[in-house]
Amino acid sequence: MIEEVIVSKQNPVIGLATGSTPIGAYNELVDRYKRKQLDFSKVTSFNLDEYYGLDPSNHQSYRYFMDSNLFNHINISKEKTHVPNGLVNNPNGYGREYDELIEEHGGIDIQLLGIGRNGHIAFNEPADELRLSTHLVDLTEDTIEANSRFFESKEEVPTKAITMGMGTILKAKKIVLMAEGEQKAKIMADLISKDQISTKLPASFLRLHRDFTIVLDSKAAKYL
Ligand code: GLP
């Protein structure tokens, strides 16, 4: 689906995610580039989120993740890759600028998403209300716990992040959510089998989108 967008658009804009889940897709994109099947020279990318307070050179930052898992291995120009800046002083003003930049590029043609085991997308955590625009967010205990596997200790996991808002994500023309492994089985069953949307399950709002695809492995589909 990503390839389809890249080959069919003049100036393709792709929305990218971090986490373990998209790594297989990124390896595949790198392989296709190496086989000369895919050209990224016209591609612009926007990432969903970044830890607040982490320098881009920090190995746990999402900028570092994207460079090392994808951007360094394909012919995308780095100036066309956008990952929220986790060091800005005015994150909410910055968030509005990030959203405007996406719009100036004509919007996101395809947005790749993973899902948190608590149902978060990007870092939009379950709450009474969800934000529309890119903003600063406090991470939940569950997310800090789940993401601590990438850090030396739980104490090192940042407690805040800058994330695209629900509106930013839902404006993407096409959305693909991927989930794998048993730890996602329960949330995927909730998301797919319930005829409901709820701010307590942020991913459920994706079901309002006209062009939304879910890709699961058999373990994540266990309860379906
Ligand atoms: C993080 C990211 C999300 C991602 C989620 C799941 O919290 N902010 O964008 O979807 O983790 O990650 P994983 O794919 O490693 O399970």
Tab-separated table of N, CA and C in Angstrom, residues 25-106:
chain	number	residue	atom	x	y	z
A	25	ALA	N	7.944	-3.708	8.043
A	25	ALA	CA	7.549	-2.919	6.859
A	25	ALA	C	8.720	-2.050	6.402
A	26	TYR	N	9.454	-1.467	7.341
A	26	TYR	CA	10.594	-0.616	6.969
A	26	TYR	C	11.692	-1.453	6.308
A	27	ASN	N	11.941	-2.658	6.828
A	27	ASN	CA	12.934	-3.535	6.191
A	27	ASN	C	12.523	-3.841	4.759
A	28	GLU	N	11.233	-4.055	4.574
A	28	GLU	CA	10.722	-4.360	3.239
A	28	GLU	C	10.897	-3.155	2.296
A	29	LEU	N	10.636	-1.949	2.810
A	29	LEU	CA	10.817	-0.744	1.975
A	29	LEU	C	12.287	-0.589	1.585
A	30	VAL	N	13.198	-0.859	2.542
A	30	VAL	CA	14.637	-0.768	2.266
A	30	VAL	C	15.014	-1.789	1.192
A	31	ASP	N	14.504	-3.012	1.313
A	31	ASP	CA	14.782	-4.053	0.314
A	31	ASP	C	14.299	-3.627	-1.072
A	32	ARG	N	13.111	-3.074	-1.126
A	32	ARG	CA	12.572	-2.658	-2.430
A	32	ARG	C	13.396	-1.522	-3.021
A	33	TYR	N	13.903	-0.644	-2.153
A	33	TYR	CA	14.787	0.435	-2.638
A	33	TYR	C	16.079	-0.185	-3.192
A	34	LYS	N	16.643	-1.134	-2.460
A	34	LYS	CA	17.900	-1.755	-2.908
A	34	LYS	C	17.715	-2.532	-4.203
A	35	ARG	N	16.543	-3.115	-4.391
A	35	ARG	CA	16.246	-3.832	-5.637
A	35	ARG	C	15.862	-2.871	-6.771
A	36	LYS	N	15.970	-1.559	-6.493
A	36	LYS	CA	15.635	-0.487	-7.446
A	36	LYS	C	14.154	-0.497	-7.846
A	37	GLN	N	13.352	-1.012	-6.959
A	37	GLN	CA	11.924	-1.089	-7.225
A	37	GLN	C	11.220	0.183	-6.736
A	38	LEU	N	11.841	0.864	-5.777
A	38	LEU	CA	11.197	2.031	-5.162
A	38	LEU	C	12.166	3.200	-5.071
A	39	ASP	N	11.645	4.380	-5.460
A	39	ASP	CA	12.451	5.595	-5.427
A	39	ASP	C	11.814	6.556	-4.408
A	40	PHE	N	12.591	6.978	-3.429
A	40	PHE	CA	12.044	7.827	-2.364
A	40	PHE	C	12.394	9.302	-2.560
A	41	SER	N	12.971	9.653	-3.732
A	41	SER	CA	13.499	11.014	-3.883
A	41	SER	C	12.407	12.090	-3.811
A	42	LYS	N	11.163	11.734	-4.134
A	42	LYS	CA	10.089	12.749	-4.091
A	42	LYS	C	9.238	12.638	-2.822
A	43	VAL	N	9.623	11.708	-1.958
A	43	VAL	CA	8.780	11.439	-0.789
A	43	VAL	C	9.047	12.426	0.353
A	44	THR	N	7.956	12.890	0.966
A	44	THR	CA	8.033	13.663	2.215
A	44	THR	C	7.420	12.795	3.300
A	45	SER	N	8.006	12.822	4.492
A	45	SER	CA	7.430	12.010	5.571
A	45	SER	C	7.174	12.855	6.819
A	46	PHE	N	6.159	12.444	7.554
A	46	PHE	CA	5.850	13.048	8.855
A	46	PHE	C	5.687	11.931	9.868
A	47	ASN	N	6.406	12.009	10.955
A	47	ASN	CA	6.231	11.002	12.003
A	47	ASN	C	5.184	11.419	13.012
A	48	LEU	N	4.625	10.413	13.653
A	48	LEU	CA	3.531	10.635	14.594
A	48	LEU	C	3.941	11.381	15.860
A	49	ASP	N	5.120	11.029	16.394
A	49	ASP	CA	5.382	11.507	17.752
A	49	ASP	C	6.873	11.484	18.089
A	50	GLU	N	7.183	12.071	19.234
A	50	GLU	CA	8.563	12.081	19.748
A	50	GLU	C	8.510	12.286	21.259
A	51	TYR	N	9.416	11.634	21.963
A	51	TYR	CA	9.530	11.868	23.409
A	51	TYR	C	9.920	13.318	23.663
A	52	TYR	N	9.294	13.927	24.679
A	52	TYR	CA	9.614	15.309	25.028
A	52	TYR	C	10.854	15.331	25.901
A	53	GLY	N	11.818	16.163	25.490
A	53	GLY	CA	13.047	16.304	26.275
A	53	GLY	C	14.205	15.478	25.740
A	54	LEU	N	13.959	14.617	24.757
A	54	LEU	CA	15.064	13.828	24.210
A	54	LEU	C	15.669	14.523	22.995
A	55	ASP	N	16.998	14.604	23.007
A	55	ASP	CA	17.725	15.156	21.873
A	55	ASP	C	17.620	14.171	20.696
A	56	PRO	N	17.532	14.686	19.456
A	56	PRO	CA	17.440	13.766	18.306
A	56	PRO	C	18.606	12.770	18.234
A	57	SER	N	19.749	13.129	18.797
A	57	SER	CA	20.906	12.216	18.741
A	57	SER	C	20.819	11.118	19.808
A	58	ASN	N	19.896	11.263	20.754
A	58	ASN	CA	19.712	10.238	21.781
A	58	ASN	C	19.222	8.937	21.123
A	59	HIS	N	19.831	7.824	21.471
A	59	HIS	CA	19.496	6.567	20.792
A	59	HIS	C	18.066	6.093	21.052
A	60	GLN	N	17.427	6.632	22.085
A	60	GLN	CA	16.030	6.257	22.344
A	60	GLN	C	15.045	7.193	21.654
A	61	SER	N	15.569	8.259	21.036
A	61	SER	CA	14.629	9.208	20.410
A	61	SER	C	14.029	8.564	19.160
A	62	TYR	N	12.836	9.029	18.788
A	62	TYR	CA	12.171	8.485	17.610
A	62	TYR	C	12.860	8.971	16.328
A	63	ARG	N	13.501	10.150	16.388
A	63	ARG	CA	14.286	10.603	15.231
A	63	ARG	C	15.419	9.601	14.969
A	64	TYR	N	16.093	9.195	16.037
A	64	TYR	CA	17.192	8.239	15.885
A	64	TYR	C	16.658	6.905	15.345
A	65	PHE	N	15.528	6.484	15.869
A	65	PHE	CA	14.888	5.240	15.423
A	65	PHE	C	14.617	5.291	13.914
A	66	MET	N	14.037	6.405	13.460
A	66	MET	CA	13.668	6.500	12.039
A	66	MET	C	14.899	6.547	11.146
A	67	ASP	N	15.907	7.307	11.589
A	67	ASP	CA	17.147	7.372	10.799
A	67	ASP	C	17.748	5.978	10.684
A	68	SER	N	17.866	5.291	11.819
A	68	SER	CA	18.601	4.024	11.780
A	68	SER	C	17.786	2.880	11.178
A	69	ASN	N	16.447	2.922	11.278
A	69	ASN	CA	15.654	1.823	10.710
A	69	ASN	C	15.210	2.053	9.275
A	70	LEU	N	15.198	3.323	8.854
A	70	LEU	CA	14.692	3.569	7.491
A	70	LEU	C	15.489	4.634	6.725
A	71	PHE	N	15.476	5.870	7.229
A	71	PHE	CA	15.951	6.989	6.412
A	71	PHE	C	17.403	6.838	5.946
A	72	ASN	N	18.274	6.287	6.805
A	72	ASN	CA	19.692	6.156	6.422
A	72	ASN	C	19.909	5.128	5.310
A	73	HIS	N	18.894	4.327	5.017
A	73	HIS	CA	19.086	3.225	4.071
A	73	HIS	C	18.355	3.415	2.743
A	74	ILE	N	17.673	4.570	2.596
A	74	ILE	CA	16.930	4.823	1.351
A	74	ILE	C	17.303	6.217	0.823
A	75	ASN	N	16.850	6.541	-0.396
A	75	ASN	CA	17.237	7.833	-0.973
A	75	ASN	C	16.217	8.937	-0.691
A	76	ILE	N	15.744	9.007	0.549
A	76	ILE	CA	14.859	10.118	0.933
A	76	ILE	C	15.782	11.253	1.370
A	77	SER	N	15.444	12.508	1.027
A	77	SER	CA	16.329	13.564	1.514
A	77	SER	C	15.906	13.911	2.943
A	78	LYS	N	16.900	14.019	3.810
A	78	LYS	CA	16.611	14.188	5.244
A	78	LYS	C	15.749	15.423	5.522
A	79	GLU	N	15.923	16.488	4.672
A	79	GLU	CA	15.114	17.704	4.901
A	79	GLU	C	13.626	17.430	4.682
A	80	LYS	N	13.324	16.369	3.966
A	80	LYS	CA	11.903	16.068	3.722
A	80	LYS	C	11.338	15.119	4.773
A	81	THR	N	12.158	14.735	5.743
A	81	THR	CA	11.658	13.861	6.802
A	81	THR	C	11.371	14.716	8.043
A	82	HIS	N	10.175	14.590	8.560
A	82	HIS	CA	9.781	15.400	9.715
A	82	HIS	C	9.430	14.486	10.885
A	83	VAL	N	10.121	14.704	11.989
A	83	VAL	CA	9.792	14.020	13.246
A	83	VAL	C	9.619	15.163	14.251
A	84	PRO	N	8.544	15.165	15.044
A	84	PRO	CA	8.387	16.288	15.983
A	84	PRO	C	9.674	16.505	16.786
A	85	ASN	N	9.956	17.786	17.042
A	85	ASN	CA	11.152	18.149	17.791
A	85	ASN	C	10.840	18.089	19.291
A	86	GLY	N	11.488	17.178	19.979
A	86	GLY	CA	11.203	16.970	21.402
A	86	GLY	C	11.846	17.997	22.313
A	87	LEU	N	12.499	19.002	21.738
A	87	LEU	CA	13.226	19.963	22.581
A	87	LEU	C	12.631	21.358	22.562
A	88	VAL	N	11.475	21.530	21.896
A	88	VAL	CA	10.930	22.889	21.786
A	88	VAL	C	10.395	23.403	23.125
A	89	ASN	N	10.453	24.741	23.303
A	89	ASN	CA	9.972	25.345	24.550
A	89	ASN	C	8.461	25.500	24.577
A	90	ASN	N	7.881	25.692	23.389
A	90	ASN	CA	6.452	25.970	23.322
A	90	ASN	C	5.760	24.856	22.528
A	91	PRO	N	5.603	23.669	23.147
A	91	PRO	CA	5.132	22.506	22.398
A	91	PRO	C	3.769	22.682	21.741
A	92	ASN	N	2.870	23.439	22.367
A	92	ASN	CA	1.545	23.547	21.759
A	92	ASN	C	1.548	24.449	20.526
A	93	GLY	N	2.273	25.579	20.612
A	93	GLY	CA	2.445	26.439	19.435
A	93	GLY	C	3.148	25.655	18.344
A	94	TYR	N	4.151	24.898	18.755
A	94	TYR	CA	4.906	24.077	17.806
A	94	TYR	C	3.992	23.033	17.157
A	95	GLY	N	3.095	22.471	17.947
A	95	GLY	CA	2.161	21.461	17.447
A	95	GLY	C	1.296	22.011	16.330
A	96	ARG	N	0.831	23.249	16.523
A	96	ARG	CA	0.001	23.880	15.474
A	96	ARG	C	0.810	24.054	14.194
A	97	GLU	N	2.089	24.452	14.366
A	97	GLU	CA	2.962	24.623	13.182
A	97	GLU	C	3.183	23.288	12.469
A	98	TYR	N	3.329	22.235	13.249
A	98	TYR	CA	3.547	20.898	12.668
A	98	TYR	C	2.332	20.499	11.817
A	99	ASP	N	1.140	20.739	12.367
A	99	ASP	CA	-0.088	20.416	11.629
A	99	ASP	C	-0.205	21.268	10.356
A	100	GLU	N	0.166	22.556	10.480
A	100	GLU	CA	0.100	23.443	9.303
A	100	GLU	C	1.062	22.969	8.215
A	101	LEU	N	2.240	22.526	8.642
A	101	LEU	CA	3.241	22.046	7.687
A	101	LEU	C	2.706	20.840	6.904
A	102	ILE	N	2.005	19.959	7.618
A	102	ILE	CA	1.407	18.792	6.948
A	102	ILE	C	0.412	19.273	5.890
A	103	GLU	N	-0.439	20.233	6.277
A	103	GLU	CA	-1.438	20.760	5.341
A	103	GLU	C	-0.775	21.425	4.141
A	104	GLU	N	0.317	22.189	4.408
A	104	GLU	CA	1.035	22.859	3.302
A	104	GLU	C	1.569	21.855	2.291
A	105	HIS	N	1.826	20.648	2.746
A	105	HIS	CA	2.310	19.608	1.839
A	105	HIS	C	1.155	18.838	1.176
A	106	GLY	N	-0.066	19.297	1.421
A	106	GLY	CA	-1.223	18.660	0.784
A	106	GLY	C	-1.820	17.532	1.604
